[in-house]
Short mmCIF file of C-alpha atoms in Angstrom, two decimals:
data_model
loop_
_atom_site.label_atom_id
_atom_site.label_comp_id
_atom_site.label_asym_id
_atom_site.label_seq_id
_atom_site.Cartn_x
_atom_site.Cartn_y
_atom_site.Cartn_z
CA MET W 1 3.54 -24.89 7.15
CA ILE W 2 5.96 -22.65 9.08
CA LYS W 3 4.81 -20.55 12.02
CA ARG W 4 5.91 -17.12 10.73
CA GLU W 5 6.52 -16.03 14.31
CA MET W 6 7.67 -12.57 13.17
CA TYR W 7 4.06 -11.81 12.23
CA MET W 8 2.44 -13.72 15.08
CA LYS W 9 4.38 -11.63 17.62
CA ARG W 10 2.78 -8.50 16.17
CA ILE W 11 -0.72 -9.96 15.87
CA ARG W 12 -0.87 -11.77 19.21
CA PRO W 13 -1.41 -8.69 21.44
CA PHE W 14 -4.58 -7.83 19.48
CA MET W 15 -6.15 -11.29 19.45
CA GLY W 16 -9.43 -11.31 21.34
CA THR W 17 -9.81 -7.51 21.23
CA ASP W 18 -12.57 -5.58 19.46
CA LEU W 19 -10.12 -4.10 16.92
CA VAL W 20 -10.50 -5.53 13.42
CA LYS W 21 -7.30 -7.35 12.44
CA VAL W 22 -6.53 -6.66 8.77
CA MET W 23 -3.88 -8.67 6.88
CA THR W 24 -2.83 -7.37 3.49
CA GLY W 25 -0.18 -8.21 0.93
CA ILE W 26 0.37 -9.50 -2.58
CA ARG W 27 -1.82 -12.39 -3.70
CA ARG W 28 -0.60 -15.79 -2.39
CA SER W 29 1.86 -14.32 0.08
CA GLY W 30 0.52 -16.49 2.90
CA LYS W 31 -2.45 -14.51 4.26
CA SER W 32 -4.77 -17.54 4.31
CA VAL W 33 -2.12 -19.57 6.14
CA MET W 34 -1.76 -16.73 8.64
CA LEU W 35 -5.50 -16.95 9.36
CA GLU W 36 -5.05 -20.68 9.95
CA LEU W 37 -2.12 -20.06 12.31
CA ILE W 38 -4.21 -17.58 14.30
CA ARG W 39 -7.13 -19.99 14.39
CA LYS W 40 -4.85 -22.79 15.61
CA GLU W 41 -3.45 -20.63 18.41
CA LEU W 42 -6.95 -19.60 19.51
CA LEU W 43 -8.01 -23.26 19.57
CA GLU W 44 -5.00 -24.09 21.74
CA SER W 45 -6.04 -21.32 24.12
CA GLY W 46 -9.39 -23.02 24.70
CA ILE W 47 -11.70 -21.49 22.10
CA LYS W 48 -14.14 -24.12 20.82
CA PRO W 49 -14.22 -25.07 17.10
CA GLU W 50 -17.92 -24.19 16.85
CA GLN W 51 -17.11 -20.57 17.73
CA PHE W 52 -15.29 -20.05 14.41
CA ILE W 53 -16.82 -18.90 11.14
CA THR W 54 -14.36 -18.94 8.22
CA ILE W 55 -15.16 -17.79 4.67
CA ASN W 56 -12.85 -17.45 1.65
CA PHE W 57 -14.63 -15.19 -0.81
CA GLU W 58 -12.67 -16.51 -3.78
CA ASP W 59 -14.37 -19.86 -3.20
CA MET W 60 -17.40 -20.11 -5.50
CA SER W 61 -19.28 -21.85 -2.70
CA TYR W 62 -19.73 -18.41 -1.15
CA SER W 63 -20.67 -16.50 -4.31
CA HIS W 64 -24.13 -15.84 -2.83
CA LEU W 65 -22.48 -13.81 -0.03
CA LEU W 66 -20.74 -11.19 -2.18
CA THR W 67 -22.91 -8.28 -1.02
CA ALA W 68 -22.90 -6.64 2.40
CA SER W 69 -26.57 -7.41 3.03
CA ALA W 70 -26.25 -11.10 2.13
CA LEU W 71 -23.13 -11.51 4.27
CA HIS W 72 -24.73 -9.65 7.18
CA SER W 73 -27.79 -11.89 7.14
CA GLU W 74 -25.69 -15.07 6.94
CA ILE W 75 -23.32 -14.16 9.78
CA THR W 76 -26.08 -12.82 12.02
CA ALA W 77 -27.99 -16.09 11.64
CA ARG W 78 -24.92 -18.27 12.25
CA THR W 79 -23.63 -16.34 15.27
CA ALA W 80 -27.04 -16.58 16.93
CA LYS W 81 -26.33 -20.30 17.34
CA ILE W 82 -22.92 -19.74 18.96
CA ASN W 83 -22.63 -19.81 22.73
CA GLY W 84 -20.09 -17.08 23.57
CA LYS W 85 -17.83 -14.92 21.39
CA ALA W 86 -17.79 -15.58 17.65
CA TYR W 87 -14.44 -15.60 15.80
CA LEU W 88 -14.94 -14.36 12.25
CA PHE W 89 -12.32 -15.04 9.55
CA PHE W 90 -12.93 -13.44 6.14
CA ASP W 91 -10.39 -14.16 3.40
CA GLU W 92 -10.11 -11.78 0.39
CA ILE W 93 -12.88 -9.59 1.79
CA GLN W 94 -12.57 -7.04 -1.04
CA GLU W 95 -14.64 -9.39 -3.20
CA VAL W 96 -17.72 -8.41 -1.15
CA LYS W 97 -19.49 -5.23 -2.30
CA ASP W 98 -19.68 -2.66 0.52
CA TRP W 99 -18.00 -5.11 2.88
CA GLU W 100 -16.70 -2.32 5.14
CA LYS W 101 -20.28 -1.41 6.18
CA CYS W 102 -20.91 -5.03 7.07
CA ILE W 103 -17.71 -5.40 9.13
CA ASN W 104 -18.46 -2.21 11.03
CA SER W 105 -21.98 -3.43 11.78
CA PHE W 106 -20.62 -6.70 13.22
CA ARG W 107 -18.40 -4.74 15.60
CA PHE W 108 -21.45 -3.05 17.15
CA SER W 109 -24.11 -5.74 16.92
CA LEU W 110 -22.19 -8.97 17.68
CA ASP W 111 -19.89 -10.30 20.37
CA CYS W 112 -17.09 -11.12 17.96
CA ASP W 113 -13.38 -11.08 17.14
CA ILE W 114 -12.78 -10.23 13.47
CA TYR W 115 -9.88 -11.10 11.14
CA ILE W 116 -9.87 -10.13 7.46
CA THR W 117 -7.43 -10.38 4.56
CA GLY W 118 -7.21 -8.58 1.25
CA SER W 119 -4.90 -8.13 -1.75
CA ASN W 120 -5.32 -4.41 -2.29
CA ALA W 121 -3.87 -1.47 -0.36
CA ARG W 122 -7.06 0.51 -0.85
CA LEU W 123 -8.62 -1.95 1.55
CA LEU W 124 -7.68 0.56 4.25
CA SER W 125 -8.55 3.77 2.44
CA GLY W 126 -11.73 5.66 1.70
CA GLU W 127 -14.78 3.92 3.07
CA LEU W 128 -12.91 1.66 5.50
CA ALA W 129 -11.20 4.61 7.16
CA THR W 130 -14.60 6.32 7.35
CA TYR W 131 -16.40 3.36 8.88
CA LEU W 132 -13.67 1.94 11.09
CA GLY W 133 -11.55 5.04 11.73
CA GLY W 134 -8.95 4.02 14.28
CA ARG W 135 -10.64 0.73 15.16
CA TYR W 136 -8.49 -1.61 13.11
CA VAL W 137 -4.86 -2.73 13.02
CA GLU W 138 -3.09 -3.59 9.77
CA PHE W 139 -0.40 -6.20 9.21
CA THR W 140 1.28 -6.44 5.81
CA LEU W 141 2.48 -9.93 4.89
CA TYR W 142 5.42 -10.35 2.53
CA PRO W 143 6.83 -13.33 0.63
CA PHE W 144 9.31 -15.50 2.53
CA SER W 145 12.49 -14.01 3.89
CA PHE W 146 15.73 -15.89 3.22
CA SER W 147 15.46 -17.36 6.73
CA GLU W 148 11.92 -18.65 6.08
CA PHE W 149 12.99 -19.93 2.66
CA LEU W 150 15.82 -21.90 4.28
CA ASP W 151 13.43 -23.53 6.76
CA LEU W 152 11.55 -25.11 3.86
CA TYR W 153 14.29 -25.49 1.23
CA ARG W 154 17.01 -27.15 3.32
CA PRO W 155 15.03 -30.37 3.95
CA ILE W 156 14.58 -30.57 0.15
CA ALA W 157 18.17 -29.61 -0.75
CA GLY W 158 19.84 -31.97 1.71
CA ASP W 159 23.52 -31.17 2.28
CA GLU W 160 23.61 -28.28 -0.16
CA PRO W 161 25.88 -25.51 1.21
CA ILE W 162 24.30 -22.23 2.18
CA GLN W 163 25.93 -20.49 -0.79
CA LYS W 164 23.99 -22.78 -3.14
CA CYS W 165 20.80 -22.25 -1.13
CA PHE W 166 21.16 -18.49 -1.54
CA GLN W 167 21.71 -18.86 -5.30
CA LYS W 168 18.41 -20.76 -5.41
CA TYR W 169 16.71 -17.98 -3.45
CA LEU W 170 18.11 -15.43 -5.92
CA VAL W 171 16.16 -17.00 -8.79
CA SER W 172 13.19 -18.62 -7.00
CA GLY W 173 12.27 -15.86 -4.59
CA GLY W 174 10.05 -16.32 -1.57
CA MET W 175 6.51 -17.14 -2.64
CA PRO W 176 5.33 -19.72 -0.06
CA TYR W 177 3.68 -22.23 -2.41
CA LEU W 178 6.95 -23.10 -4.17
CA ALA W 179 7.84 -25.40 -1.26
CA ASN W 180 4.84 -27.56 -2.21
CA ILE W 181 6.40 -28.22 -5.62
CA ARG W 182 9.84 -28.67 -4.01
CA TYR W 183 11.26 -25.61 -5.77
CA ALA W 184 11.54 -27.53 -9.04
CA ASP W 185 12.68 -25.10 -11.74
CA GLU W 186 10.02 -25.38 -14.45
CA PRO W 187 6.98 -25.88 -12.17
CA SER W 188 8.15 -22.93 -10.05
CA ARG W 189 8.51 -20.74 -13.11
CA GLN W 190 5.03 -21.71 -14.33
CA TYR W 191 3.49 -21.04 -10.93
CA LEU W 192 5.09 -17.59 -10.67
CA LEU W 193 4.01 -16.71 -14.21
CA ASP W 194 0.43 -17.65 -13.38
CA LEU W 195 0.62 -15.66 -10.14
CA PHE W 196 1.91 -12.60 -12.00
CA HIS W 197 -0.87 -12.80 -14.57
CA SER W 198 -3.45 -13.25 -11.81
CA VAL W 199 -2.23 -10.13 -9.99
CA GLN W 200 -2.14 -8.18 -13.25
CA LEU W 201 -5.63 -9.27 -14.29
CA LYS W 202 -7.62 -9.46 -11.05
CA ASP W 203 -5.91 -6.94 -8.80
CA ILE W 204 -4.86 -4.31 -11.33
CA LEU W 205 -6.75 -4.50 -14.64
CA ILE W 206 -10.24 -5.53 -13.49
CA ARG W 207 -10.22 -3.70 -10.15
CA ASN W 208 -9.19 -0.40 -11.75
CA LYS W 209 -11.19 -0.88 -14.98
CA ILE W 210 -8.07 -0.39 -17.12
CA ARG W 211 -8.71 -0.61 -20.85
CA ASP W 212 -5.23 0.05 -22.20
CA VAL W 213 -3.72 -3.34 -21.42
CA ASP W 214 -0.71 -2.76 -23.67
CA LEU W 215 0.27 0.41 -21.81
CA LEU W 216 -0.02 -1.28 -18.42
CA GLU W 217 2.15 -4.20 -19.58
CA ARG W 218 4.81 -1.82 -20.90
CA ILE W 219 4.91 0.14 -17.64
CA ILE W 220 5.11 -3.03 -15.53
CA SER W 221 7.91 -4.36 -17.73
CA TYR W 222 9.86 -1.12 -17.47
CA ILE W 223 9.57 -0.89 -13.67
CA THR W 224 10.36 -4.59 -13.18
CA VAL W 225 13.47 -4.51 -15.34
CA ASN W 226 14.64 -1.27 -13.65
CA ILE W 227 13.98 -2.08 -9.98
CA GLY W 228 16.06 0.08 -7.68
CA LYS W 229 16.90 2.68 -10.32
CA PRO W 230 15.77 6.31 -9.87
CA PHE W 231 12.49 6.76 -11.68
CA SER W 232 10.87 9.70 -13.43
CA ALA W 233 7.42 9.48 -15.03
CA THR W 234 8.53 12.14 -17.51
CA SER W 235 11.51 10.08 -18.69
CA LEU W 236 9.29 7.01 -19.05
CA ALA W 237 6.79 9.07 -21.06
CA LYS W 238 9.64 10.07 -23.40
CA PHE W 239 10.75 6.44 -23.70
CA LEU W 240 7.21 5.32 -24.57
CA LYS W 241 6.93 8.15 -27.09
CA SER W 242 10.02 6.76 -28.83
CA GLU W 243 8.05 3.52 -29.14
CA GLN W 244 5.11 5.37 -30.70
CA ARG W 245 3.07 5.46 -27.49
CA THR W 246 2.08 8.97 -26.42
CA VAL W 247 1.04 9.04 -22.77
CA ALA W 248 0.94 11.72 -20.08
CA PRO W 249 3.21 11.36 -17.02
CA ASP W 250 0.15 11.55 -14.74
CA THR W 251 -1.33 8.50 -16.47
CA ILE W 252 1.90 6.60 -15.91
CA LEU W 253 1.87 7.52 -12.22
CA ASN W 254 -1.75 6.37 -11.89
CA TYR W 255 -0.93 3.00 -13.44
CA ILE W 256 2.06 2.56 -11.14
CA LYS W 257 -0.13 3.44 -8.16
CA TYR W 258 -2.55 0.68 -9.17
CA CYS W 259 0.41 -1.74 -9.18
CA CYS W 260 1.50 -0.53 -5.73
CA ASP W 261 -2.09 -0.89 -4.46
CA ALA W 262 -1.92 -4.54 -5.56
CA TYR W 263 1.38 -4.91 -3.65
CA LEU W 264 3.27 -5.79 -6.84
CA PHE W 265 5.61 -2.81 -6.42
CA TYR W 266 6.76 -0.71 -3.47
CA GLN W 267 7.69 2.95 -3.85
CA VAL W 268 10.66 4.37 -1.93
CA LYS W 269 10.98 8.13 -1.68
CA ARG W 270 14.25 10.07 -1.49
CA GLU W 271 15.33 11.85 1.67
CA ASN W 272 17.72 14.79 1.77
CA LEU W 273 19.76 14.17 4.92
CA GLN W 274 20.99 17.74 5.10
CA GLY W 275 17.65 19.48 4.67
CA LYS W 276 15.74 16.73 6.51
CA GLN W 277 13.12 16.71 3.78
CA ILE W 278 11.45 14.09 1.62
CA LEU W 279 12.01 14.76 -2.08
CA SER W 280 9.12 14.19 -4.48
CA THR W 281 11.11 13.32 -7.61
CA ASN W 282 13.15 10.34 -8.77
CA GLU W 283 11.73 7.75 -6.39
CA LYS W 284 12.78 4.12 -6.63
CA TYR W 285 10.53 1.08 -6.99
CA TYR W 286 11.08 -2.49 -5.86
CA ILE W 287 9.12 -5.63 -6.69
CA ALA W 288 7.37 -7.65 -3.97
CA ASP W 289 9.13 -10.87 -4.96
CA HIS W 290 12.28 -11.11 -7.04
CA GLY W 291 11.31 -14.65 -8.07
CA ILE W 292 8.41 -13.17 -10.06
CA ARG W 293 10.92 -10.93 -11.84
CA GLU W 294 13.02 -13.94 -12.84
CA ALA W 295 10.02 -16.01 -13.98
CA VAL W 296 8.45 -13.26 -16.08
CA PHE W 297 11.42 -11.28 -17.39
CA GLY W 298 14.57 -13.25 -16.47
CA GLY W 299 17.96 -11.69 -15.79
CA ASN W 300 18.20 -11.91 -11.99
CA MET W 301 21.77 -13.18 -12.14
CA ARG W 302 22.71 -10.65 -14.82
CA ASP W 303 21.20 -7.82 -12.76
CA ILE W 304 22.37 -9.25 -9.45
CA ASN W 305 23.26 -5.86 -8.00
CA LEU W 306 19.64 -4.70 -8.41
CA VAL W 307 18.22 -7.99 -7.14
CA LEU W 308 20.38 -7.95 -4.00
CA GLU W 309 19.15 -4.43 -3.32
CA ASN W 310 15.55 -5.60 -3.80
CA ILE W 311 16.07 -8.50 -1.37
CA VAL W 312 17.53 -6.22 1.32
CA TYR W 313 14.74 -3.66 0.87
CA MET W 314 12.01 -6.28 1.33
CA GLU W 315 13.79 -7.61 4.43
CA LEU W 316 13.81 -4.11 5.90
CA LEU W 317 10.05 -3.86 5.35
CA ARG W 318 9.50 -7.28 6.94
CA ARG W 319 11.25 -6.11 10.06
CA GLY W 320 9.06 -3.06 10.36
CA TYR W 321 11.36 -0.29 9.15
CA LYS W 322 10.19 2.78 7.27
CA VAL W 323 12.66 3.12 4.42
CA THR W 324 13.81 6.05 2.29
CA VAL W 325 16.64 6.51 -0.20
CA GLY W 326 19.30 8.87 1.15
CA LYS W 327 20.97 11.84 -0.47
CA ILE W 328 23.66 13.99 1.10
CA ASP W 329 25.62 16.41 -1.07
CA THR W 330 26.36 14.43 -4.26
CA LYS W 331 26.43 11.04 -2.54
CA GLY W 332 23.58 8.57 -2.31
CA ILE W 333 22.80 6.05 0.43
CA ASP W 334 20.74 3.08 -0.65
CA PHE W 335 18.54 2.84 2.43
CA ILE W 336 17.84 5.03 5.45
CA CYS W 337 15.76 2.93 7.82
CA ASP W 338 13.76 4.05 10.82
CA LYS W 339 11.70 2.07 13.31
CA GLN W 340 10.30 4.19 16.12
CA GLY W 341 13.50 6.22 16.34
CA GLU W 342 15.75 3.18 15.92
CA LYS W 343 17.79 4.13 12.86
CA LEU W 344 19.95 2.18 10.43
CA TYR W 345 21.84 2.91 7.19
CA VAL W 346 22.46 0.25 4.53
CA GLN W 347 24.55 0.25 1.35
CA VAL W 348 24.14 -2.76 -0.98
CA THR W 349 26.54 -3.85 -3.71
CA TYR W 350 27.40 -7.09 -5.49
CA LEU W 351 31.14 -7.32 -4.75
CA LEU W 352 33.73 -5.02 -3.25
CA ALA W 353 36.00 -6.06 -6.06
CA SER W 354 38.16 -2.95 -6.40
CA GLU W 355 39.50 -0.16 -4.23
CA GLU W 356 37.31 2.24 -6.21
CA THR W 357 34.17 0.27 -5.28
CA ILE W 358 35.25 0.06 -1.63
CA LEU W 359 35.84 3.80 -1.46
CA ARG W 360 32.47 4.52 -3.11
CA GLU W 361 30.39 2.22 -0.88
CA PHE W 362 32.06 3.08 2.44
CA GLY W 363 32.51 6.71 1.38
CA ALA W 364 28.73 7.14 1.05
CA TYR W 365 28.76 7.66 4.84
CA ASP W 366 31.51 10.31 4.92
CA ASN W 367 29.12 13.15 5.73
CA VAL W 368 26.73 11.20 7.98
CA ARG W 369 27.66 12.41 11.45
CA ASP W 370 25.32 10.46 13.74
CA ASN W 371 26.16 7.27 15.64
CA PHE W 372 23.48 4.98 14.25
CA PRO W 373 24.68 1.66 12.73
CA LYS W 374 25.97 1.87 9.16
CA TYR W 375 26.30 -1.22 6.99
CA VAL W 376 27.80 -2.16 3.64
CA VAL W 377 26.26 -5.44 2.44
CA SER W 378 27.71 -7.54 -0.40
CA MET W 379 28.37 -11.10 -1.59
CA ASP W 380 31.99 -10.96 -0.38
CA GLU W 381 32.93 -13.73 2.07
CA PHE W 382 35.58 -11.73 3.98
CA ASP W 383 34.82 -9.03 6.54
CA MET W 384 35.95 -5.64 5.19
CA SER W 385 34.55 -3.49 8.01
CA ARG W 386 36.35 -0.16 8.50
CA ASN W 387 36.04 3.20 10.27
CA GLY W 388 33.13 1.99 12.41
CA ILE W 389 31.15 0.94 9.32
CA LYS W 390 30.11 -2.71 9.44
CA HIS W 391 30.53 -4.94 6.39
CA ARG W 392 28.37 -8.05 6.14
CA ASN W 393 27.98 -10.85 3.66
CA ILE W 394 24.36 -10.56 2.49
CA ARG W 395 23.43 -14.05 3.72
CA ASP W 396 24.71 -13.25 7.21
CA PHE W 397 22.99 -9.87 7.16
CA LEU W 398 19.63 -11.42 6.23
CA LEU W 399 19.95 -14.12 8.89
CA GLU W 400 21.00 -11.83 11.76
CA GLU W 401 18.25 -11.53 14.36
CA LYS W 402 19.14 -7.92 15.19
CA TRP W 403 21.20 -5.32 13.35
CA ASN W 404 21.57 -2.77 16.15
#
């Protein structure tokens, strides 16, 4: 178990406060482990073990607590026996009907510190916003970064050079459990397949009461194969029509939203740098974990340019950047990144193998007049920085502590 200090630094200031700490992210991305890390740190600070109440609602042992009233009665009775503040840890809380009413009630009626996890973005919409408005903080957990992957893979790989380690990351991805099966190829593939089917069934199909399973599978396949490519629901509708499936663009967008709610995909909007406006067409989508893409559909090494882009995008999210796709005149910039006014531009390509490629990637910044850092990231081993634009090998870029 690694400490995931990047997340702990963000959570730590809120520990012990009356704000509800909400951890979200794709299924099996390490949310339960994060609860354990928080619990361990609280214990080390002097909190007594008997002050903790921990419930994982996917455990059948707690099936009798899947309504707000049942959970409220149980927790009220158990906290009455605790001397001092109660520390409540609820894993996969969305399994409880009307859970948000229950959590809000605890805030007012109990002396408690509350931590919850869930695998659906709508956890923080609708009723939760109504009941907790402004009295919660959200932390999204992502699969392992390359740095976290190395911490667990290197003891397994021995003296394997970092280039080989990165090749393994390209196909295995960053789902935490893979370390438990030592990143063995076939077991890893089977695990990721099962994870994908679990997300598709539990977090998308069942939760959204989808009946047209075939349509959902086709849309997921299309988006997964085309990660990082500009997307239009209308063009996908035409493609499906050519396969004898007539479907409205709005239906496609709804299905994709369900996938984004389950943290399977992330949508990136386009930004016009000249007009300073967000464009509502031709967004891009990236998958939460590129290892899932390889296990389910294959082709990560064939589509390495897209996969590298996906890896960089997820790293930008991990580090807290808001990300858009840039457009200025006829040129595109892969990522415009902003974190509280701290800005960054990133171009991603496989190899700067020709002068034409070099001119295209570095030339994307020709009309960007500000002084924020501008990067071109690739698999090349030699530094090709020029004109104030920094070139980085992707491994070095991912392992740098700071980019500014």
